[in-house]
Amino acid sequence: MKVAVIGAGIVGVATAYELALRGAEVTLIEEREGAGLGTSFANGGQMSACEVAPWAGPEIPGLIVRWLGRDDAPFRLRPKMDPEQWYWLLRFLMRCRASARRERIPPNLELALLTRARMAAYEADFRDAAKSFAFDRRDKGILRVFSTAHGLREAAAESETMARLGVEQQLLTPAQCVELEPALVSALQRGEITGGLHSPTDASGDAHLFSKGLAAAAAERGVVLLTGATVADIIIRAGRACGVTTSHGPVDADAVVVAAGTGTAALLKPLGLRSWIYPVKGYSVTLPAPEGNAPEVSITDEARKIVISRLGNRLRAAGQAEVGGYDLTLEPARAASVLSALTSLLPQAGVAADAAEFWCGLRPMTPDGSPVIGRLEPFSNLFINSGHGTLGWTLGAGSGAALADLICDSAPQLSLSPFSIKRF
Ligand SMILES: Cc1cc2nc3c(=O)[nH]c(=O)nc-3n(C[C@H](O)[C@H](O)[C@H](O)COP(=O)(O)OP(=O)(O)OC[C@H]3O[C@@H](n4cnc5c(N)ncnc54)[C@H](O)[C@@H]3O)c2cc1C
């Protein structure tokens, strides 16, 4: 079977690799010059099964109002004359309930665990083939630190649900947080930490390096990677997808997968389909890891709304969420606020701010915080794997495997019904 996969971010690359493992002839089409150069390029690096709860929650509407007009606000709304933004926002606000957030934890977690399993399998495959690729993976877990007792209590309650589903987190006192990660000592001294949750089985790593490495491994399995090729449309004949038109010419296929991140909505619209995916812009800063003082454990600072990951000899912090359309302009003030959140949390680390590399990307977000994976009816051979929002690195490999099972009629490793587009 010939499959065309649109988009070579972490999700598209994993889908292509998993399809090739099942014997499909895959063409992976990417408008940029290589794999992992879109939103998968410089994200926060966390592979965080412990943080699969959606962003939409009861506290969000109040926070949006509190942060209105602030340039460095962790969450910012920029209203557009775009009905898609308003449909999305309405749905998002309707999901800002504790029960709605809880409902999404089990399916997201199951997908995160499948991702862990698939990544372990890839590493074994590469070892057997006497090959490997490095992506600065670090298996020191993720530590979430909280500045309020309320935040800690809420997260601890969610962690009980996760523990029942197989992901243990340990509740830590402020002193235990610093014992685990000494770089947090000054935050403790300033009285900023009321406690933490440590997820020892979570990890961090560089999603761009991984996407690039997996794309190369996919090419060795026969996947054709067409880069610099923009898909203009999906060709439909007699109610079936039979290929795509690209800037390099047509590509025929027996099945088409849209894994185009924030490019997904534009590809589906001419077919009369709404993706329910809207961009949420975020920023990251990458610096040389300060010698001796850089954190070893990946950290989520719940007060500053940033994540920090050590990637080999680099340190990365990421944060910010702006619902403001598709504009990818890097705003210096927004980018600087991520750096200043990092330096204010870890003032003693001595980060070399002048060597900072800033980046911004668009998270392909659904209103409910779960991706959309599955068939796009009424077309029996058109599929979607997109909308991973804040969790594409955490859920990407599992999503690729689950969709490849569906396309190739392999035994399903998890139910895709919670990820169906029909839920909207
Ligand atoms: C600041 C920030 C921090 C983050 N931190 C984390 C984290 O710590 N952990 C985590 O799990 N997730 C994190 N994420 C989210 C994660 O990065 C995304 O969910 C993930 O990268 C999405 O992957 P993707 O493959 O769907 O999209 P992309 O990586 O954007 O890939 C889609 C690809 O499709 C291509 N494309 C689009 N349209 C077309 C077309 N018409 N023709 C051809 N090609 C096309 C694009 O060029 C792009 O390369 C973060 C995101 C941001 C912005």
CSV table of N, CA and C and ligand atoms in Angstrom, one decimal, residues 6-12 29-32 34 36-48 229-232 259-264 267 280-284 307 318-320 359 361-364 385-395, ligand 1:
chain,number,residue,atom,x,y,z
A,6,ILE,N,1.7,13.9,5.1
A,6,ILE,CA,2.0,15.3,5.0
A,6,ILE,C,2.5,15.8,6.3
A,7,GLY,N,3.8,16.3,6.3
A,7,GLY,CA,4.4,16.9,7.5
A,7,GLY,C,5.4,16.1,8.1
A,8,ALA,N,6.6,16.6,8.2
A,8,ALA,CA,7.7,15.8,8.9
A,8,ALA,C,8.2,16.4,10.2
A,9,GLY,N,7.2,16.7,11.0
A,9,GLY,CA,7.5,17.0,12.4
A,9,GLY,C,7.6,15.7,13.2
A,10,ILE,N,7.7,15.7,14.5
A,10,ILE,CA,7.8,14.5,15.3
A,10,ILE,C,6.6,13.5,15.0
A,11,VAL,N,5.4,14.1,14.8
A,11,VAL,CA,4.3,13.2,14.6
A,11,VAL,C,4.3,12.5,13.2
A,12,GLY,N,4.6,13.3,12.1
A,12,GLY,CA,4.6,12.8,10.8
A,12,GLY,C,5.7,11.8,10.6
A,29,ILE,N,6.1,14.1,3.0
A,29,ILE,CA,6.2,15.3,2.3
A,29,ILE,C,6.3,16.5,3.3
A,30,GLU,N,7.3,17.3,3.1
A,30,GLU,CA,7.6,18.4,4.1
A,30,GLU,C,8.0,19.7,3.4
A,31,GLU,N,7.3,20.8,3.7
A,31,GLU,CA,7.6,22.0,3.0
A,31,GLU,C,8.9,22.7,3.4
A,32,ARG,N,9.4,22.3,4.6
A,32,ARG,CA,10.7,22.9,5.1
A,32,ARG,C,11.8,22.0,4.5
A,34,GLY,N,13.9,20.1,5.9
A,34,GLY,CA,14.3,18.8,6.6
A,34,GLY,C,13.2,18.5,7.6
A,36,GLY,N,11.6,17.9,11.4
A,36,GLY,CA,11.6,18.5,12.7
A,36,GLY,C,12.0,20.0,12.8
A,37,LEU,N,11.7,20.7,11.7
A,37,LEU,CA,12.0,22.1,11.7
A,37,LEU,C,10.9,23.0,12.0
A,38,GLY,N,9.7,22.4,12.2
A,38,GLY,CA,8.5,23.3,12.5
A,38,GLY,C,8.4,23.4,14.1
A,39,THR,N,7.2,23.1,14.6
A,39,THR,CA,7.1,23.3,16.1
A,39,THR,C,7.9,22.3,16.8
A,40,SER,N,8.3,21.2,16.2
A,40,SER,CA,9.2,20.2,16.9
A,40,SER,C,10.6,20.7,17.0
A,41,PHE,N,10.9,21.9,16.6
A,41,PHE,CA,12.3,22.3,16.5
A,41,PHE,C,13.0,22.6,17.8
A,42,ALA,N,12.4,23.4,18.6
A,42,ALA,CA,13.0,23.8,19.9
A,42,ALA,C,12.0,23.9,21.0
A,43,ASN,N,11.3,22.8,21.2
A,43,ASN,CA,10.3,22.8,22.3
A,43,ASN,C,10.9,22.6,23.6
A,44,GLY,N,10.1,22.4,24.7
A,44,GLY,CA,10.6,22.3,26.0
A,44,GLY,C,11.4,21.0,26.3
A,45,GLY,N,11.3,20.1,25.5
A,45,GLY,CA,12.1,18.8,25.6
A,45,GLY,C,11.5,17.8,26.6
A,46,GLN,N,10.4,18.1,27.2
A,46,GLN,CA,9.9,17.2,28.2
A,46,GLN,C,9.0,16.1,27.6
A,47,MET,N,9.4,14.8,28.0
A,47,MET,CA,8.5,13.7,27.6
A,47,MET,C,7.8,13.3,28.9
A,48,SER,N,6.6,14.0,29.0
A,48,SER,CA,6.0,14.2,30.3
A,48,SER,C,4.7,13.5,30.5
A,229,ALA,N,8.9,20.7,-0.3
A,229,ALA,CA,7.7,20.4,-1.1
A,229,ALA,C,6.4,20.7,-0.4
A,230,THR,N,5.7,21.8,-0.8
A,230,THR,CA,4.5,22.2,-0.1
A,230,THR,C,3.3,21.4,-0.7
A,231,VAL,N,2.5,20.8,0.1
A,231,VAL,CA,1.2,20.2,-0.4
A,231,VAL,C,0.2,21.3,-0.5
A,232,ALA,N,-0.3,21.4,-1.8
A,232,ALA,CA,-1.3,22.5,-2.0
A,232,ALA,C,-2.7,21.9,-1.8
A,259,ALA,N,-0.5,15.1,8.8
A,259,ALA,CA,0.2,15.3,10.1
A,259,ALA,C,1.0,16.6,10.0
A,260,ALA,N,0.2,17.6,9.6
A,260,ALA,CA,0.9,18.9,9.2
A,260,ALA,C,0.8,19.9,10.4
A,261,GLY,N,0.6,19.5,11.6
A,261,GLY,CA,0.6,20.4,12.7
A,261,GLY,C,-0.3,21.6,12.5
A,262,THR,N,0.1,22.8,12.6
A,262,THR,CA,-0.8,24.0,12.4
A,262,THR,C,-1.1,24.2,10.9
A,263,GLY,N,-0.5,23.4,10.0
A,263,GLY,CA,-0.9,23.5,8.6
A,263,GLY,C,-2.1,22.6,8.3
A,264,THR,N,-2.6,21.8,9.3
A,264,THR,CA,-3.7,20.9,9.1
A,264,THR,C,-5.0,21.5,8.7
A,267,LEU,N,-5.4,22.5,5.0
A,267,LEU,CA,-5.5,21.3,4.1
A,267,LEU,C,-6.9,20.7,4.1
A,280,VAL,N,-1.3,27.9,19.1
A,280,VAL,CA,-1.0,28.6,20.4
A,280,VAL,C,0.5,28.8,20.4
A,281,LYS,N,0.9,30.1,20.3
A,281,LYS,CA,2.3,30.4,20.1
A,281,LYS,C,3.1,30.3,21.5
A,282,GLY,N,4.3,29.7,21.4
A,282,GLY,CA,5.1,29.6,22.6
A,282,GLY,C,6.5,30.0,22.2
A,283,TYR,N,7.3,30.2,23.3
A,283,TYR,CA,8.7,30.6,23.1
A,283,TYR,C,9.7,29.7,23.8
A,284,SER,N,10.9,29.6,23.3
A,284,SER,CA,11.9,28.9,24.1
A,284,SER,C,13.2,29.7,24.0
A,307,VAL,N,9.0,25.4,31.5
A,307,VAL,CA,9.7,24.1,31.7
A,307,VAL,C,11.1,24.3,31.4
A,318,ALA,N,11.3,26.9,28.2
A,318,ALA,CA,10.2,27.2,27.3
A,318,ALA,C,8.9,27.5,28.0
A,319,GLY,N,8.1,28.4,27.4
A,319,GLY,CA,6.9,28.7,28.0
A,319,GLY,C,6.1,29.6,27.1
A,320,GLN,N,5.1,30.4,27.7
A,320,GLN,CA,4.3,31.3,27.0
A,320,GLN,C,3.2,30.6,26.1
A,359,TRP,N,13.6,31.3,20.2
A,359,TRP,CA,12.8,30.7,19.2
A,359,TRP,C,11.3,30.8,19.6
A,361,GLY,N,7.4,29.0,18.3
A,361,GLY,CA,6.7,28.0,17.5
A,361,GLY,C,5.2,28.0,17.8
A,362,LEU,N,4.4,27.4,16.9
A,362,LEU,CA,3.0,27.3,17.1
A,362,LEU,C,2.5,25.9,17.5
A,363,ARG,N,2.0,25.8,18.7
A,363,ARG,CA,1.5,24.5,19.1
A,363,ARG,C,0.2,24.3,18.4
A,364,PRO,N,0.1,23.1,17.8
A,364,PRO,CA,-1.2,22.8,17.1
A,364,PRO,C,-2.2,22.3,18.2
A,385,ASN,N,-3.4,12.9,11.9
A,385,ASN,CA,-2.6,12.7,13.1
A,385,ASN,C,-2.0,14.0,13.5
A,386,SER,N,-2.8,14.8,14.2
A,386,SER,CA,-2.4,16.2,14.4
A,386,SER,C,-3.1,16.7,15.7
A,387,GLY,N,-2.8,18.0,16.1
A,387,GLY,CA,-3.4,18.6,17.2
A,387,GLY,C,-2.8,18.2,18.5
A,388,HIS,N,-1.5,17.9,18.6
A,388,HIS,CA,-0.9,17.4,19.8
A,388,HIS,C,-0.6,18.5,20.8
A,389,GLY,N,-0.8,19.8,20.4
A,389,GLY,CA,-0.8,20.9,21.3
A,389,GLY,C,0.5,21.0,22.1
A,390,THR,N,0.4,20.9,23.4
A,390,THR,CA,1.5,21.0,24.3
A,390,THR,C,2.3,19.7,24.5
A,391,LEU,N,1.8,18.6,23.8
A,391,LEU,CA,2.3,17.3,24.1
A,391,LEU,C,2.8,16.5,23.0
A,392,GLY,N,3.2,17.1,21.9
A,392,GLY,CA,3.6,16.4,20.7
A,392,GLY,C,4.8,15.5,20.9
A,393,TRP,N,5.7,15.9,21.7
A,393,TRP,CA,6.9,15.1,22.0
A,393,TRP,C,6.6,14.0,22.9
A,394,THR,N,5.7,14.2,23.8
A,394,THR,CA,5.2,13.2,24.8
A,394,THR,C,4.4,12.1,24.1
A,395,LEU,N,3.6,12.5,23.1
A,395,LEU,CA,2.6,11.6,22.5
A,395,LEU,C,2.9,11.2,21.1
B,1,LIG,C1,7.4,26.6,23.3
B,1,LIG,C2,6.9,25.2,23.2
B,1,LIG,C3,7.3,24.3,24.1
B,1,LIG,C4,6.9,22.9,24.0
B,1,LIG,N1,7.3,22.0,24.9
B,1,LIG,C5,6.9,20.7,24.8
B,1,LIG,C6,7.4,19.7,25.7
B,1,LIG,O1,8.2,20.0,26.6
B,1,LIG,N2,6.9,18.5,25.6
B,1,LIG,C7,6.0,18.1,24.6
B,1,LIG,O2,5.6,17.0,24.5
B,1,LIG,N3,5.6,19.0,23.7
B,1,LIG,C8,6.0,20.3,23.8
B,1,LIG,N4,5.6,21.2,22.8
B,1,LIG,C9,4.6,20.8,21.8
B,1,LIG,C10,5.3,20.1,20.7
B,1,LIG,O3,6.5,20.7,20.3
B,1,LIG,C11,4.3,20.0,19.5
B,1,LIG,O4,3.1,19.4,19.9
B,1,LIG,C12,4.9,19.1,18.4
B,1,LIG,O5,6.1,19.6,17.9
B,1,LIG,C13,3.9,19.0,17.2
B,1,LIG,O6,4.5,18.2,16.3
B,1,LIG,P1,3.8,18.0,14.8
B,1,LIG,O7,4.6,17.0,14.1
B,1,LIG,O8,2.4,17.8,15.0
B,1,LIG,O9,4.0,19.5,14.2
B,1,LIG,P2,5.3,20.2,13.5
B,1,LIG,O10,6.5,19.8,14.2
B,1,LIG,O11,5.0,21.6,13.3
B,1,LIG,O12,5.3,19.4,12.1
B,1,LIG,C14,4.4,19.7,11.1
B,1,LIG,C15,5.1,19.8,9.8
B,1,LIG,O13,4.2,19.9,8.7
B,1,LIG,C16,4.8,20.8,7.8
B,1,LIG,N5,3.7,21.2,6.9
B,1,LIG,C17,2.6,22.0,7.3
B,1,LIG,N6,1.8,22.2,6.2
B,1,LIG,C18,2.4,21.6,5.2
B,1,LIG,C19,2.1,21.5,3.8
B,1,LIG,N7,0.9,22.1,3.3
B,1,LIG,N8,2.9,20.9,3.0
B,1,LIG,C20,4.0,20.3,3.4
B,1,LIG,N9,4.4,20.3,4.7
B,1,LIG,C21,3.6,21.0,5.6
B,1,LIG,C22,5.4,21.8,8.6
B,1,LIG,O14,6.5,22.5,7.9
B,1,LIG,C23,6.0,21.1,9.8
B,1,LIG,O15,7.3,20.7,9.6
B,1,LIG,C24,6.0,22.6,22.9
B,1,LIG,C25,5.7,23.5,21.9
B,1,LIG,C26,6.1,24.8,22.1
B,1,LIG,C27,5.8,25.8,21.0
